[in-house]
mmCIF file of C-alpha atoms in Angstrom:
data_model
loop_
_atom_site.group_PDB
_atom_site.id
_atom_site.type_symbol
_atom_site.label_atom_id
_atom_site.label_comp_id
_atom_site.label_asym_id
_atom_site.label_seq_id
_atom_site.Cartn_x
_atom_site.Cartn_y
_atom_site.Cartn_z
ATOM 1 C CA MET I 1 120.529 104.024 72.397
ATOM 2 C CA ALA I 2 117.261 102.161 72.750
ATOM 3 C CA SER I 3 117.412 98.587 73.994
ATOM 4 C CA ASN I 4 116.143 95.648 71.966
ATOM 5 C CA ARG I 5 113.092 95.373 74.148
ATOM 6 C CA ASP I 6 112.191 98.995 73.390
ATOM 7 C CA ARG I 7 112.189 98.104 69.723
ATOM 8 C CA ASP I 8 110.053 94.989 70.158
ATOM 9 C CA GLU I 9 106.745 95.273 68.383
ATOM 10 C CA ALA I 10 103.437 94.406 70.001
ATOM 11 C CA LEU I 11 101.513 91.402 68.737
ATOM 12 C CA THR I 12 99.856 93.350 65.961
ATOM 13 C CA PHE I 13 99.190 92.468 62.383
ATOM 14 C CA THR I 14 99.660 95.693 60.495
ATOM 15 C CA ASN I 15 101.749 97.012 57.646
ATOM 16 C CA PRO I 16 105.373 96.398 58.688
ATOM 17 C CA SER I 17 106.491 99.513 56.823
ATOM 18 C CA SER I 18 104.876 101.749 59.446
ATOM 19 C CA SER I 19 106.890 102.717 62.503
ATOM 20 C CA SER I 20 106.354 104.456 65.814
ATOM 21 C CA SER I 21 108.557 107.408 66.610
ATOM 22 C CA PRO I 22 108.199 110.258 69.106
ATOM 23 C CA ILE I 23 107.953 113.804 67.799
ATOM 24 C CA ALA I 24 109.104 117.162 69.017
ATOM 25 C CA VAL I 25 106.356 119.457 70.271
ATOM 26 C CA SER I 26 106.498 123.202 70.853
ATOM 27 C CA ASP I 27 108.190 124.583 73.959
ATOM 28 C CA PRO I 28 105.039 125.323 76.043
ATOM 29 C CA PHE I 29 104.022 121.676 75.812
ATOM 30 C CA ASP I 30 107.568 120.595 76.704
ATOM 31 C CA SER I 31 107.408 122.727 79.838
ATOM 32 C CA ILE I 32 104.200 121.004 80.896
ATOM 33 C CA LEU I 33 105.908 117.617 80.643
ATOM 34 C CA ALA I 34 108.999 118.774 82.475
ATOM 35 C CA ASP I 35 107.053 120.455 85.261
ATOM 36 C CA HIS I 36 104.787 117.502 85.904
ATOM 37 C CA THR I 37 107.743 115.115 86.062
ATOM 38 C CA SER I 38 108.703 116.684 89.389
ATOM 39 C CA ARG I 39 105.419 115.453 90.892
ATOM 40 C CA ILE I 40 105.838 111.779 90.054
ATOM 41 C CA GLY I 41 104.864 109.359 92.823
ATOM 42 C CA SER I 42 106.088 105.870 93.560
ATOM 43 C CA ALA I 43 104.497 102.590 92.598
ATOM 44 C CA SER I 44 102.675 100.431 95.068
ATOM 45 C CA GLY I 45 101.367 96.923 94.670
ATOM 46 C CA SER I 46 103.825 96.177 91.858
ATOM 47 C CA PHE I 47 105.308 92.822 90.952
ATOM 48 C CA GLN I 48 108.284 91.944 93.109
ATOM 49 C CA ASN I 49 110.321 89.832 90.704
ATOM 50 C CA GLU I 50 109.968 86.798 92.944
ATOM 51 C CA GLY I 51 110.729 88.860 96.026
ATOM 52 C CA LEU I 52 114.275 89.786 95.036
ATOM 53 C CA LEU I 53 113.679 93.525 94.727
ATOM 54 C CA SER I 54 112.158 96.001 97.149
ATOM 55 C CA ASP I 55 109.446 98.513 96.238
ATOM 56 C CA SER I 56 111.957 101.361 96.204
ATOM 57 C CA THR I 57 114.391 99.450 93.984
ATOM 58 C CA ASN I 58 111.602 98.477 91.601
ATOM 59 C CA ASP I 59 110.401 102.055 91.337
ATOM 60 C CA ALA I 60 113.866 103.543 90.889
ATOM 61 C CA GLU I 61 114.829 101.119 88.120
ATOM 62 C CA PHE I 62 111.548 100.219 86.435
ATOM 63 C CA GLY I 63 108.760 102.371 87.870
ATOM 64 C CA PHE I 64 107.674 105.982 87.842
ATOM 65 C CA SER I 65 111.025 107.214 89.197
ATOM 66 C CA ARG I 66 113.143 105.440 86.584
ATOM 67 C CA PRO I 67 115.657 107.582 84.670
ATOM 68 C CA ASP I 68 113.917 107.259 81.293
ATOM 69 C CA PHE I 69 110.439 108.171 82.584
ATOM 70 C CA ARG I 70 108.986 111.042 80.537
ATOM 71 C CA THR I 71 112.077 111.556 78.420
ATOM 72 C CA SER I 72 110.378 111.139 75.012
ATOM 73 C CA GLN I 73 107.496 112.879 73.316
ATOM 74 C CA LEU I 74 104.386 110.738 73.003
ATOM 75 C CA ALA I 75 102.073 111.886 70.222
ATOM 76 C CA GLY I 76 102.349 109.795 67.070
ATOM 77 C CA THR I 77 103.702 106.633 68.729
ATOM 78 C CA VAL I 78 100.752 104.338 67.962
ATOM 79 C CA GLU I 79 100.938 102.347 64.746
ATOM 80 C CA PHE I 80 97.877 102.591 62.536
ATOM 81 C CA TYR I 81 95.203 99.976 63.142
ATOM 82 C CA GLU I 82 91.422 99.822 62.940
ATOM 83 C CA ARG I 83 90.244 97.042 65.229
ATOM 84 C CA HIS I 84 91.375 95.764 68.616
ATOM 85 C CA VAL I 85 90.567 92.236 69.752
ATOM 86 C CA PHE I 86 91.057 91.274 73.403
ATOM 87 C CA LEU I 87 91.033 87.663 74.546
ATOM 88 C CA CYS I 88 90.240 87.357 78.255
ATOM 89 C CA TYR I 89 92.611 84.747 79.618
ATOM 90 C CA LYS I 90 94.027 84.164 83.108
ATOM 91 C CA ASN I 91 96.323 86.847 84.575
ATOM 92 C CA PRO I 92 99.680 88.580 84.023
ATOM 93 C CA GLN I 93 101.482 86.338 86.503
ATOM 94 C CA VAL I 94 101.101 83.344 84.163
ATOM 95 C CA TRP I 95 101.424 85.062 80.779
ATOM 96 C CA PRO I 96 104.671 84.178 78.965
ATOM 97 C CA ALA I 97 106.697 86.939 77.331
ATOM 98 C CA ARG I 98 104.930 86.325 74.014
ATOM 99 C CA ILE I 99 101.386 85.057 73.694
ATOM 100 C CA GLU I 100 102.233 83.145 70.538
ATOM 101 C CA ALA I 101 104.832 81.141 72.493
ATOM 102 C CA SER I 102 104.587 77.365 72.458
ATOM 103 C CA GLU I 103 104.416 77.211 76.251
ATOM 104 C CA PHE I 104 101.226 79.270 76.364
ATOM 105 C CA ASP I 105 97.834 77.575 76.592
ATOM 106 C CA ARG I 106 96.061 76.505 73.437
ATOM 107 C CA VAL I 107 93.368 79.171 73.132
ATOM 108 C CA PRO I 108 95.633 82.269 73.064
ATOM 109 C CA ARG I 109 98.347 80.479 71.110
ATOM 110 C CA LEU I 110 95.970 79.166 68.438
ATOM 111 C CA LEU I 111 94.069 82.452 68.177
ATOM 112 C CA SER I 112 97.353 84.302 67.703
ATOM 113 C CA ALA I 113 98.413 81.883 64.973
ATOM 114 C CA ALA I 114 95.036 82.052 63.210
ATOM 115 C CA VAL I 115 94.978 85.854 63.190
ATOM 116 C CA MET I 116 98.513 85.969 61.839
ATOM 117 C CA THR I 117 97.707 83.418 59.140
ATOM 118 C CA ARG I 118 94.568 85.252 57.972
ATOM 119 C CA LYS I 119 95.798 88.839 58.361
ATOM 120 C CA ALA I 120 96.072 89.369 54.593
ATOM 121 C CA ASP I 121 92.407 88.414 54.205
ATOM 122 C CA MET I 122 91.114 90.883 56.804
ATOM 123 C CA LYS I 123 89.611 94.158 55.634
ATOM 124 C CA LYS I 124 90.673 95.905 58.850
ATOM 125 C CA GLU I 125 94.129 96.208 60.392
ATOM 126 C CA THR I 126 93.731 94.179 63.572
ATOM 127 C CA ARG I 127 95.560 93.941 66.892
ATOM 128 C CA LEU I 128 95.252 90.997 69.254
ATOM 129 C CA THR I 129 95.919 91.491 72.962
ATOM 130 C CA ILE I 130 95.337 89.358 76.051
ATOM 131 C CA CYS I 131 93.460 90.792 79.025
ATOM 132 C CA GLU I 132 92.724 89.284 82.404
ATOM 133 C CA GLY I 133 89.989 86.666 82.675
ATOM 134 C CA HIS I 134 88.461 84.846 85.642
ATOM 135 C CA ASP I 135 85.832 82.151 85.337
ATOM 136 C CA GLY I 136 82.607 83.052 87.079
ATOM 137 C CA THR I 137 83.112 86.804 86.637
ATOM 138 C CA GLU I 138 82.045 89.388 84.066
ATOM 139 C CA THR I 139 85.138 88.548 81.992
ATOM 140 C CA SER I 140 85.549 84.780 81.956
ATOM 141 C CA ASN I 141 88.397 82.874 80.347
ATOM 142 C CA GLY I 142 87.768 82.620 76.617
ATOM 143 C CA ASP I 143 85.625 85.751 76.323
ATOM 144 C CA VAL I 144 86.537 87.984 73.372
ATOM 145 C CA LEU I 145 86.040 91.765 73.387
ATOM 146 C CA ILE I 146 86.140 93.652 70.081
ATOM 147 C CA PHE I 147 86.583 97.413 69.637
ATOM 148 C CA PRO I 148 85.334 99.700 68.132
ATOM 149 C CA ASP I 149 82.458 97.257 67.614
ATOM 150 C CA MET I 150 81.875 97.270 71.396
ATOM 151 C CA ILE I 151 80.833 93.615 71.461
ATOM 152 C CA ARG I 152 81.698 90.560 73.528
ATOM 153 C CA TYR I 153 81.627 86.908 72.501
ATOM 154 C CA ARG I 154 81.516 84.385 75.326
ATOM 155 C CA ARG I 155 83.668 81.338 75.953
ATOM 156 C CA LEU I 156 85.816 80.847 72.873
ATOM 157 C CA THR I 157 87.548 77.443 72.973
ATOM 158 C CA HIS I 158 90.433 76.043 70.960
ATOM 159 C CA PHE I 159 87.907 74.113 68.867
ATOM 160 C CA ASP I 160 86.268 77.401 67.789
ATOM 161 C CA VAL I 161 89.302 79.501 66.885
ATOM 162 C CA ASP I 162 89.445 78.994 63.112
ATOM 163 C CA THR I 163 85.697 79.440 62.651
ATOM 164 C CA PHE I 164 85.676 82.539 64.843
ATOM 165 C CA VAL I 165 88.499 84.197 62.926
ATOM 166 C CA GLU I 166 86.887 83.342 59.591
ATOM 167 C CA GLU I 167 83.369 84.504 60.441
ATOM 168 C CA VAL I 168 84.090 87.539 62.620
ATOM 169 C CA LEU I 169 87.503 88.919 61.689
ATOM 170 C CA VAL I 170 87.724 87.989 58.009
ATOM 171 C CA ARG I 171 84.081 88.166 56.894
ATOM 172 C CA ASP I 172 83.037 90.818 59.444
ATOM 173 C CA GLY I 173 79.999 88.730 60.317
ATOM 174 C CA GLU I 174 78.775 87.015 63.470
ATOM 175 C CA TRP I 175 80.130 83.871 65.034
ATOM 176 C CA LEU I 176 77.511 81.186 65.426
ATOM 177 C CA PRO I 177 76.535 79.665 67.809
ATOM 178 C CA GLY I 178 77.986 82.587 69.769
ATOM 179 C CA THR I 179 75.763 85.627 70.267
ATOM 180 C CA PRO I 180 77.514 89.006 70.492
ATOM 181 C CA GLU I 181 76.724 91.061 73.587
ATOM 182 C CA THR I 182 76.817 94.846 73.411
ATOM 183 C CA LEU I 183 79.415 96.512 75.635
ATOM 184 C CA LYS I 184 78.503 99.745 77.382
ATOM 185 C CA GLY I 185 80.537 102.369 79.173
ATOM 186 C CA SER I 186 84.308 102.812 79.093
ATOM 187 C CA TYR I 187 86.937 100.072 79.056
ATOM 188 C CA VAL I 188 90.417 100.795 80.376
ATOM 189 C CA PHE I 189 93.269 98.396 79.624
ATOM 190 C CA VAL I 190 96.569 98.793 81.466
ATOM 191 C CA CYS I 191 99.679 97.051 80.165
ATOM 192 C CA SER I 192 100.897 94.867 83.044
ATOM 193 C CA HIS I 193 102.932 92.348 81.057
ATOM 194 C CA GLY I 194 105.817 91.932 83.483
ATOM 195 C CA SER I 195 107.276 88.853 81.779
ATOM 196 C CA ARG I 196 107.670 90.918 78.596
ATOM 197 C CA ASP I 197 109.115 94.032 80.227
ATOM 198 C CA ARG I 198 109.771 94.883 83.873
ATOM 199 C CA ARG I 199 108.594 98.463 83.457
ATOM 200 C CA CYS I 200 105.105 97.308 82.534
ATOM 201 C CA GLY I 201 105.163 94.762 85.355
ATOM 202 C CA VAL I 202 105.945 97.446 87.928
ATOM 203 C CA CYS I 203 103.827 100.330 86.633
ATOM 204 C CA GLY I 204 100.743 98.398 85.540
ATOM 205 C CA PRO I 205 99.520 96.992 88.881
ATOM 206 C CA ALA I 206 99.973 100.352 90.624
ATOM 207 C CA LEU I 207 97.832 102.064 87.982
ATOM 208 C CA ILE I 208 95.130 99.398 88.140
ATOM 209 C CA SER I 209 94.949 99.767 91.910
ATOM 210 C CA ARG I 210 94.557 103.536 91.614
ATOM 211 C CA PHE I 211 91.936 103.218 88.868
ATOM 212 C CA LYS I 212 89.887 100.842 91.014
ATOM 213 C CA GLU I 213 90.090 103.248 93.953
ATOM 214 C CA GLY I 214 88.951 106.152 91.797
ATOM 215 C CA ILE I 215 86.166 104.183 90.131
ATOM 216 C CA GLU I 216 84.766 103.136 93.501
ATOM 217 C CA LEU I 217 85.244 106.568 95.014
ATOM 218 C CA HIS I 218 83.232 108.265 92.277
ATOM 219 C CA GLY I 219 80.602 105.537 91.941
ATOM 220 C CA LEU I 220 81.603 104.592 88.396
ATOM 221 C CA GLN I 221 81.510 100.807 88.863
ATOM 222 C CA SER I 222 78.703 100.365 86.324
ATOM 223 C CA LYS I 223 80.283 102.752 83.820
ATOM 224 C CA VAL I 224 84.019 101.986 83.812
ATOM 225 C CA SER I 225 85.859 98.666 83.597
ATOM 226 C CA VAL I 226 89.625 98.364 84.157
ATOM 227 C CA SER I 227 91.765 95.326 83.349
ATOM 228 C CA PRO I 228 95.450 94.422 82.997
ATOM 229 C CA CYS I 229 96.511 93.493 79.479
ATOM 230 C CA SER I 230 99.492 92.061 77.644
ATOM 231 C CA HIS I 231 102.084 94.042 75.692
ATOM 232 C CA ILE I 232 100.616 96.738 73.435
ATOM 233 C CA GLY I 233 103.843 98.297 72.150
ATOM 234 C CA GLY I 234 106.154 100.963 73.540
ATOM 235 C CA HIS I 235 107.637 99.525 76.748
ATOM 236 C CA LYS I 236 109.580 102.703 77.361
ATOM 237 C CA TYR I 237 106.335 104.676 77.687
ATOM 238 C CA ALA I 238 105.110 102.600 80.672
ATOM 239 C CA GLY I 239 102.638 103.098 82.290
ATOM 240 C CA ASN I 240 100.711 102.468 79.122
ATOM 241 C CA ILE I 241 96.925 102.442 79.003
ATOM 242 C CA ILE I 242 94.192 102.367 76.355
ATOM 243 C CA VAL I 243 90.720 103.795 76.927
ATOM 244 C CA PHE I 244 87.833 102.637 74.729
ATOM 245 C CA GLY I 245 84.453 104.320 74.824
ATOM 246 C CA SER I 246 82.101 106.691 73.033
ATOM 247 C CA ASN I 247 83.116 110.307 72.515
ATOM 248 C CA LEU I 248 80.790 113.309 72.687
ATOM 249 C CA ASN I 249 79.586 112.552 69.141
ATOM 250 C CA GLY I 250 78.729 108.956 70.001
ATOM 251 C CA GLU I 251 81.682 107.564 68.043
ATOM 252 C CA VAL I 252 83.625 104.723 69.692
ATOM 253 C CA THR I 253 87.284 105.664 70.041
ATOM 254 C CA GLY I 254 90.408 104.019 71.403
ATOM 255 C CA HIS I 255 92.857 106.488 72.938
ATOM 256 C CA TRP I 256 96.349 105.495 74.052
ATOM 257 C CA TYR I 257 98.160 107.157 76.940
ATOM 258 C CA GLY I 258 101.775 106.772 78.033
ATOM 259 C CA TYR I 259 103.995 107.763 80.963
ATOM 260 C CA VAL I 260 100.893 107.545 83.156
ATOM 261 C CA SER I 261 101.582 107.635 86.907
ATOM 262 C CA PRO I 262 99.121 106.920 89.746
ATOM 263 C CA GLU I 263 98.785 110.666 90.328
ATOM 264 C CA ASP I 264 97.443 111.042 86.773
ATOM 265 C CA VAL I 265 94.564 108.600 87.211
ATOM 266 C CA PRO I 266 92.110 111.143 88.727
ATOM 267 C CA VAL I 267 92.807 113.405 85.743
ATOM 268 C CA LEU I 268 92.068 110.636 83.255
ATOM 269 C CA LEU I 269 88.885 109.653 85.081
ATOM 270 C CA GLU I 270 87.633 113.218 85.402
ATOM 271 C CA GLN I 271 88.783 114.692 82.112
ATOM 272 C CA HIS I 272 88.751 111.816 79.623
ATOM 273 C CA ILE I 273 86.169 109.346 80.905
ATOM 274 C CA VAL I 274 83.663 111.708 82.550
ATOM 275 C CA LYS I 275 84.041 114.814 80.365
ATOM 276 C CA GLY I 276 85.222 113.184 77.137
ATOM 277 C CA GLU I 277 88.262 115.454 76.837
ATOM 278 C CA ILE I 278 91.677 114.149 75.763
ATOM 279 C CA VAL I 279 94.556 114.570 78.226
ATOM 280 C CA ASP I 280 97.070 115.765 75.662
ATOM 281 C CA TRP I 281 100.289 115.753 77.644
ATOM 282 C CA LEU I 282 99.898 111.973 78.216
ATOM 283 C CA TRP I 283 98.356 111.163 74.823
ATOM 284 C CA ARG I 284 100.196 108.731 72.517
ATOM 285 C CA GLY I 285 97.649 108.384 69.747
ATOM 286 C CA GLN I 286 94.370 106.884 68.666
ATOM 287 C CA MET I 287 92.961 103.806 66.979
ATOM 288 C CA GLY I 288 92.037 104.609 63.382
ATOM 289 C CA LEU I 289 94.588 107.393 62.859
ATOM 290 C CA SER I 290 97.974 107.155 61.184
ATOM 291 C CA GLU I 291 100.987 108.365 63.120
ATOM 292 C CA GLU I 292 101.072 111.576 61.110
ATOM 293 C CA GLU I 293 97.346 112.117 61.650
ATOM 294 C CA GLN I 294 97.864 111.647 65.384
ATOM 295 C CA LYS I 295 100.476 114.409 65.439
ATOM 296 C CA LYS I 296 98.295 116.779 63.433
ATOM 297 C CA SER I 297 95.262 115.967 65.575
ATOM 298 C CA GLN I 298 97.104 116.903 68.743
ATOM 299 C CA GLU I 299 98.593 120.043 67.246
ATOM 300 C CA LEU I 300 95.100 121.202 66.276
ATOM 301 C CA ARG I 301 93.701 120.505 69.745
ATOM 302 C CA LEU I 302 96.550 122.357 71.423
ATOM 303 C CA GLN I 303 96.020 125.347 69.153
ATOM 304 C CA LEU I 304 92.288 125.400 69.876
ATOM 305 C CA ASN I 305 92.752 124.929 73.616
ATOM 306 C CA GLY I 306 95.625 127.372 73.857
ATOM 307 C CA LYS I 307 97.489 125.062 76.272
ATOM 308 C CA ILE I 308 95.921 127.027 79.127
ATOM 309 C CA ASN I 309 95.832 125.931 82.774
ATOM 310 C CA VAL I 310 96.761 122.299 82.048
ATOM 311 C CA VAL I 311 99.204 122.000 84.959
ATOM 312 C CA GLN I 312 96.897 123.953 87.273
ATOM 313 C CA ASN I 313 94.007 121.608 86.515
ATOM 314 C CA ILE I 314 96.215 118.571 87.145
ATOM 315 C CA GLU I 315 97.236 119.900 90.550
ATOM 316 C CA GLU I 316 93.646 120.710 91.499
ATOM 317 C CA LEU I 317 92.325 117.289 90.454
ATOM 318 C CA THR I 318 95.154 115.474 92.230
ATOM 319 C CA GLN I 319 94.538 117.408 95.450
ATOM 320 C CA THR I 320 90.792 116.760 95.193
ATOM 321 C CA PHE I 321 91.437 113.034 94.792
ATOM 322 C CA LYS I 322 93.727 113.002 97.847
ATOM 323 C CA ASN I 323 91.180 114.908 99.944
ATOM 324 C CA GLU I 324 88.334 112.601 98.917
ATOM 325 C CA THR I 325 90.435 109.507 99.597
ATOM 326 C CA LEU I 326 91.295 110.818 103.073
ATOM 327 C CA THR I 327 87.617 111.543 103.753
ATOM 328 C CA VAL I 328 86.604 108.013 102.756
ATOM 329 C CA ALA I 329 89.351 106.523 104.940
ATOM 330 C CA ARG I 330 88.248 108.566 107.960
ATOM 331 C CA ARG I 331 84.609 107.632 107.402
ATOM 332 C CA SER I 332 85.589 103.963 107.262
ATOM 333 C CA GLN I 333 87.490 104.262 110.545
ATOM 334 C CA VAL I 334 84.479 105.870 112.228
ATOM 335 C CA GLU I 335 82.145 103.132 110.972
ATOM 336 C CA GLN I 336 84.461 100.430 112.312
ATOM 337 C CA ARG I 337 84.415 101.857 115.836
#
């Protein structure tokens, strides 16, 4: 039986009648999931629950080796929504379990309340999520990223919240005096909300670390951004990530992936971000599609692709990543001598 925390909903303002439920997929796809489970690695760099648990204990209970990892089908587990708003604010270590909580700082708390209050007036089903922010960096505290619009507003304060929600989210206009900046490339958000669920707190940091390694290794720093984010729904599918970017047709999409392990990151970078191809055996769903449409979309892709060589490609990409990482490490050692 699922725990209460598995049934918790993300901070999303959508039709409450919709629900997320895994589906059964044909046997060949099941075999892909089962086979890849045997190659799961362990988490590194994960939260330590105030130092009380070791890495191995964390991984066995909450990480990529936990008993419930890859035990449910994924496609069709994203509730329908049309717009995703991210508020850049501090880091996962200081986020409370719920961003609407009274103990949270004013900007995220007031923005959450304003979005909830005006949800009936919005033309688009909207999700609000917190992502990491650091003053003096590309994503400063108070910055707001909006997808699929691919725009950023700078430095929202608690004085601006009501006006921002009215002008941008309700009227679909621009917030003045703010000037929207166009976002380019791909944006990866990894749920790392450890205070909400330990599984996300353990899996998230390990995935972010691996993404950063891969991005640097392949010279994608100017094309791919990765950031921890607050709860997005579906704790039991941790590691959970969302990838926003333009597809081959130039359309901005938001694809959700679940049960992602560090070994899967090279596949996502190579196949999804570089080639624009969905990694179906990790795919949960997509912004803009209903749960039923997500299931049908995947079924169609699997029929067209014939489910051929998926596991083989995963093994090849993983081995390539390991070889390249070893080469970089050796080169670094030589340069230090």
